[in-house]
Amino acid sequence: MTLHHVEIGDGTPVLLLHGYTIDHRLMLPLESVFAARPGWRRLYVDLPGSGQSPRLSGPVTADAMGEAVLGFIDTAIGDEPFAVVGISYGGQLARHVVAERGAQVLGTALLAPLVKPSGARDLPERQVLTRDEALLASLDPADRDIFTAIAVHQDEAGWEAFRDHVLPGIRAHHRSDAAALLKAYMLSKTPEDVFGAHHGRHLLVTGRQDHMVGWRDQLELLEHYPRMTYATVDGAGHNVHLDQPALVDGLLGGWLDAITRD
């Protein structure tokens, strides 16, 4: 299937995969890191049923999502070496890409990746680090409920980032497909069970206050990625790159530079 995407730049392809019930706009704050480093062709993709991409024609499952991503890779990238950035649900799909196209994959950057199903996760206690009551009172109640359910920084800066990069995708995704996906949310095969170890350059960044996927379960991935850098960022929830942009940008830039050196 043809997935809607935004393409920027020329050079080595890098595929950017967003999370559940949002779209490629969540990933656009990372663009400044790439813009400062010529030689990367960025492919910001809307997953099936999200943003402007079509819905899946069959059952909505994690495996079907993974196949759609692989089909996009075959069409848009072909047999070129490439890198992958995945956040949250996109992090699970990025690992699936390693399992299925590992010889082509230069490395992955996994931001708050989904690792375990709901109910099996080791999650920190829910925390709100900053809260502006006047701001929250001024918001549309529906927007406020979504924002406060996720954000650890419930202030002006946190709201602006959420409004511009998260909320548009939430409004655009297909609701019934999202509900169907929840019933088959995890891949039928754990990617690391397929490939064992991948020796590309990898980066894993989690938020210390991420109450949605946590940061402890992701430690298990390190055994499968011998060249992986792991960082747990304080002052960050699930949208770690929005909560601590300077730290995440620095880590992502270092990862890109390491791939370039290799």
Short mmCIF file of C-alpha atoms in Angstrom, two decimals:
data_model
loop_
_atom_site.label_atom_id
_atom_site.label_comp_id
_atom_site.label_asym_id
_atom_site.label_seq_id
_atom_site.Cartn_x
_atom_site.Cartn_y
_atom_site.Cartn_z
CA MET A 1 0.00 0.00 0.00
CA THR A 2 1.07 3.60 -0.52
CA LEU A 3 1.66 5.45 2.74
CA HIS A 4 1.51 9.21 2.93
CA HIS A 5 4.86 10.68 3.89
CA VAL A 6 6.81 13.90 3.97
CA GLU A 7 10.25 13.67 2.38
CA ILE A 8 13.02 16.15 3.19
CA GLY A 9 16.64 16.20 2.06
CA ASP A 10 18.88 13.91 0.03
CA GLY A 11 21.33 11.16 0.85
CA THR A 12 21.11 8.10 3.08
CA PRO A 13 17.45 7.30 3.82
CA VAL A 14 16.16 7.48 7.37
CA LEU A 15 12.63 6.26 8.07
CA LEU A 16 10.75 7.97 10.92
CA LEU A 17 7.84 6.07 12.49
CA HIS A 18 5.38 7.72 14.87
CA GLY A 19 3.32 6.17 17.66
CA TYR A 20 -0.25 5.00 18.24
CA THR A 21 -3.19 7.30 17.28
CA ILE A 22 -0.96 10.15 16.09
CA ASP A 23 0.88 10.93 12.83
CA HIS A 24 4.20 12.05 11.36
CA ARG A 25 3.88 15.52 12.88
CA LEU A 26 5.01 14.08 16.21
CA MET A 27 8.43 13.47 14.64
CA LEU A 28 8.95 16.86 13.00
CA PRO A 29 10.63 18.46 16.07
CA LEU A 30 13.59 16.16 15.29
CA GLU A 31 14.05 17.82 11.91
CA SER A 32 16.54 20.41 13.22
CA VAL A 33 18.99 17.63 14.10
CA PHE A 34 18.94 16.33 10.54
CA ALA A 35 18.94 19.78 8.97
CA ALA A 36 22.27 20.47 10.69
CA ARG A 37 23.75 17.31 9.12
CA PRO A 38 23.60 17.17 5.31
CA GLY A 39 23.39 13.78 3.66
CA TRP A 40 20.19 12.37 5.14
CA ARG A 41 16.98 11.79 3.22
CA ARG A 42 14.23 11.92 5.82
CA LEU A 43 10.99 9.99 5.28
CA TYR A 44 8.35 11.03 7.81
CA VAL A 45 5.60 8.42 7.38
CA ASP A 46 1.95 8.32 8.40
CA LEU A 47 1.15 4.76 9.47
CA PRO A 48 -1.99 3.10 8.05
CA GLY A 49 -5.15 4.74 9.35
CA SER A 50 -3.21 7.74 10.68
CA GLY A 51 -2.77 11.21 9.24
CA GLN A 52 -3.32 11.11 5.50
CA SER A 53 -2.46 7.44 4.95
CA PRO A 54 -5.12 4.96 3.82
CA ARG A 55 -6.51 2.34 6.16
CA LEU A 56 -5.42 -1.26 6.06
CA SER A 57 -7.56 -3.34 3.71
CA GLY A 58 -7.68 -6.32 6.05
CA PRO A 59 -7.52 -6.96 9.80
CA VAL A 60 -5.84 -4.20 11.80
CA THR A 61 -3.01 -5.89 13.67
CA ALA A 62 0.57 -5.15 14.63
CA ASP A 63 1.74 -7.69 12.05
CA ALA A 64 -0.27 -5.98 9.32
CA MET A 65 1.17 -2.62 10.34
CA GLY A 66 4.63 -4.10 10.13
CA GLU A 67 3.98 -5.49 6.65
CA ALA A 68 2.73 -2.09 5.48
CA VAL A 69 5.96 -0.49 6.71
CA LEU A 70 8.06 -3.13 4.95
CA GLY A 71 6.11 -2.53 1.75
CA PHE A 72 6.79 1.18 2.02
CA ILE A 73 10.50 0.48 2.49
CA ASP A 74 10.57 -1.73 -0.60
CA THR A 75 8.89 1.01 -2.64
CA ALA A 76 10.52 4.18 -1.30
CA ILE A 77 13.98 2.91 -0.30
CA GLY A 78 14.55 -0.32 -2.20
CA ASP A 79 17.80 -2.08 -1.41
CA GLU A 80 19.71 0.97 -0.10
CA PRO A 81 21.15 0.93 3.42
CA PHE A 82 18.97 3.02 5.73
CA ALA A 83 18.37 4.01 9.34
CA VAL A 84 15.14 4.03 11.36
CA VAL A 85 13.78 6.30 14.09
CA GLY A 86 10.74 5.02 15.96
CA ILE A 87 8.84 6.48 18.89
CA SER A 88 6.50 4.51 21.16
CA TYR A 89 4.51 2.14 18.91
CA GLY A 90 6.80 3.14 16.07
CA GLY A 91 9.65 1.81 18.20
CA GLN A 92 8.14 -1.66 18.11
CA LEU A 93 7.76 -1.38 14.33
CA ALA A 94 11.37 -0.16 14.00
CA ARG A 95 12.53 -3.32 15.76
CA HIS A 96 10.37 -5.35 13.36
CA VAL A 97 12.19 -3.66 10.48
CA VAL A 98 15.50 -4.81 12.00
CA ALA A 99 14.13 -8.36 12.21
CA GLU A 100 13.04 -8.37 8.56
CA ARG A 101 15.57 -6.08 6.85
CA GLY A 102 18.49 -6.25 9.27
CA ALA A 103 21.24 -6.49 6.64
CA GLN A 104 20.14 -3.13 5.24
CA VAL A 105 19.62 -1.37 8.57
CA LEU A 106 22.47 0.90 9.64
CA GLY A 107 20.91 1.43 13.05
CA THR A 108 17.83 2.55 14.95
CA ALA A 109 16.96 5.36 17.33
CA LEU A 110 14.21 4.13 19.65
CA LEU A 111 12.44 6.86 21.63
CA ALA A 112 10.23 5.59 24.47
CA PRO A 113 9.67 2.35 22.54
CA LEU A 114 6.85 -0.05 23.27
CA VAL A 115 8.36 -3.31 24.54
CA LYS A 116 5.71 -5.12 26.58
CA PRO A 117 1.91 -5.32 26.45
CA SER A 118 -0.33 -3.41 28.80
CA GLY A 119 -0.54 -5.15 32.15
CA ALA A 120 2.97 -6.59 31.87
CA ARG A 121 4.91 -3.32 32.04
CA ASP A 122 7.05 -2.15 34.95
CA LEU A 123 5.88 1.45 35.15
CA PRO A 124 6.92 4.33 37.41
CA GLU A 125 4.35 6.17 39.48
CA ARG A 126 2.43 8.82 37.55
CA GLN A 127 3.96 12.28 38.11
CA VAL A 128 3.12 15.80 36.97
CA LEU A 129 6.22 17.98 37.28
CA THR A 130 4.76 21.36 36.32
CA ARG A 131 1.13 22.46 36.23
CA ASP A 132 -0.36 25.81 35.22
CA GLU A 133 -3.92 25.85 36.52
CA ALA A 134 -4.85 29.05 34.67
CA LEU A 135 -3.66 27.60 31.37
CA LEU A 136 -5.52 24.34 31.91
CA ALA A 137 -8.72 26.20 32.75
CA SER A 138 -8.47 28.08 29.45
CA LEU A 139 -8.31 24.96 27.28
CA ASP A 140 -11.13 23.16 25.55
CA PRO A 141 -12.19 20.43 28.03
CA ALA A 142 -11.65 17.59 25.52
CA ASP A 143 -8.16 18.87 24.61
CA ARG A 144 -7.35 19.39 28.28
CA ASP A 145 -8.31 15.82 29.17
CA ILE A 146 -6.05 14.34 26.48
CA PHE A 147 -3.19 16.69 27.34
CA THR A 148 -3.27 16.10 31.09
CA ALA A 149 -3.54 12.32 30.65
CA ILE A 150 -0.15 12.27 28.92
CA ALA A 151 1.90 15.35 29.77
CA VAL A 152 4.25 15.65 32.71
CA HIS A 153 4.79 19.35 31.97
CA GLN A 154 1.31 20.87 31.98
CA ASP A 155 2.47 24.42 31.31
CA GLU A 156 2.60 26.81 28.35
CA ALA A 157 5.64 25.21 26.70
CA GLY A 158 4.26 21.72 27.22
CA TRP A 159 0.88 22.68 25.82
CA GLU A 160 2.33 24.38 22.72
CA ALA A 161 4.42 21.31 21.88
CA PHE A 162 1.43 19.03 22.44
CA ARG A 163 -0.92 21.28 20.45
CA ASP A 164 1.39 21.48 17.45
CA HIS A 165 2.81 17.96 17.28
CA VAL A 166 0.50 15.53 19.11
CA LEU A 167 -3.05 16.85 18.93
CA PRO A 168 -3.29 17.08 15.11
CA GLY A 169 -2.60 13.35 14.76
CA ILE A 170 -5.02 12.45 17.55
CA ARG A 171 -7.72 14.34 15.69
CA ALA A 172 -6.85 12.76 12.32
CA HIS A 173 -6.53 9.04 13.10
CA HIS A 174 -9.24 6.48 12.32
CA ARG A 175 -10.97 5.65 15.60
CA SER A 176 -12.33 2.18 14.80
CA ASP A 177 -8.96 1.05 13.40
CA ALA A 178 -7.24 2.25 16.56
CA ALA A 179 -9.73 0.28 18.65
CA ALA A 180 -9.15 -2.82 16.52
CA LEU A 181 -5.39 -2.49 16.83
CA LEU A 182 -5.63 -2.55 20.62
CA LYS A 183 -6.83 -6.16 20.32
CA ALA A 184 -3.67 -7.16 18.41
CA TYR A 185 -1.28 -4.50 19.62
CA MET A 186 1.88 -6.58 19.92
CA LEU A 187 3.75 -8.31 17.10
CA SER A 188 3.18 -12.06 16.99
CA LYS A 189 6.96 -12.57 17.11
CA THR A 190 9.23 -10.55 19.37
CA PRO A 191 11.70 -8.98 16.92
CA GLU A 192 14.79 -9.82 18.97
CA ASP A 193 13.77 -13.48 19.04
CA VAL A 194 14.03 -13.40 15.25
CA PHE A 195 17.46 -11.80 14.81
CA GLY A 196 19.19 -12.39 18.16
CA ALA A 197 21.64 -9.49 17.88
CA HIS A 198 22.11 -6.59 15.51
CA HIS A 199 25.51 -4.89 15.34
CA GLY A 200 24.52 -1.57 13.82
CA ARG A 201 24.57 1.71 15.70
CA HIS A 202 21.57 1.99 17.98
CA LEU A 203 20.18 4.57 20.39
CA LEU A 204 17.52 4.03 23.06
CA VAL A 205 16.07 7.01 24.95
CA THR A 206 13.38 6.75 27.61
CA GLY A 207 11.73 9.24 29.95
CA ARG A 208 12.24 8.71 33.68
CA GLN A 209 8.67 9.86 34.31
CA ASP A 210 7.14 7.88 31.42
CA HIS A 211 4.05 6.24 32.97
CA MET A 212 2.89 4.77 29.66
CA VAL A 213 5.69 2.41 28.58
CA GLY A 214 8.17 3.06 31.39
CA TRP A 215 11.97 2.80 31.25
CA ARG A 216 12.87 -0.45 33.03
CA ASP A 217 11.51 -2.95 30.50
CA GLN A 218 13.58 -1.36 27.73
CA LEU A 219 16.79 -2.34 29.51
CA GLU A 220 16.20 -5.90 28.29
CA LEU A 221 16.84 -4.75 24.73
CA LEU A 222 20.49 -3.96 25.43
CA GLU A 223 21.52 -7.60 25.22
CA HIS A 224 20.44 -7.69 21.59
CA TYR A 225 22.13 -4.48 20.42
CA PRO A 226 25.85 -4.58 21.27
CA ARG A 227 26.44 -1.04 19.90
CA MET A 228 23.48 0.59 21.65
CA THR A 229 23.60 3.79 23.71
CA TYR A 230 20.91 3.87 26.40
CA ALA A 231 19.74 7.00 28.22
CA THR A 232 16.93 7.57 30.69
CA VAL A 233 16.12 11.27 30.71
CA ASP A 234 14.85 12.92 33.88
CA GLY A 235 12.11 15.50 33.53
CA ALA A 236 10.53 13.64 30.63
CA GLY A 237 7.43 11.56 30.15
CA HIS A 238 6.30 9.52 27.17
CA ASN A 239 6.95 12.29 24.65
CA VAL A 240 10.55 12.48 25.74
CA HIS A 241 11.72 14.50 22.73
CA LEU A 242 9.12 17.20 23.44
CA ASP A 243 9.82 17.33 27.17
CA GLN A 244 13.63 17.48 26.92
CA PRO A 245 14.40 18.53 23.34
CA ALA A 246 17.98 19.68 23.86
CA LEU A 247 19.05 16.42 25.52
CA VAL A 248 17.30 14.23 22.97
CA ASP A 249 18.61 16.30 20.07
CA GLY A 250 22.15 15.88 21.37
CA LEU A 251 21.77 12.12 21.69
CA LEU A 252 20.20 11.81 18.27
CA GLY A 253 22.92 13.94 16.70
CA GLY A 254 25.58 11.73 18.26
CA TRP A 255 23.86 8.65 16.90
CA LEU A 256 23.74 10.09 13.37
CA ASP A 257 27.40 11.12 13.59
CA ALA A 258 28.37 7.61 14.66
CA ILE A 259 26.57 6.10 11.67
CA THR A 260 28.27 8.61 9.37
CA ARG A 261 31.69 7.72 10.77
CA ASP A 262 31.01 4.02 10.25
#
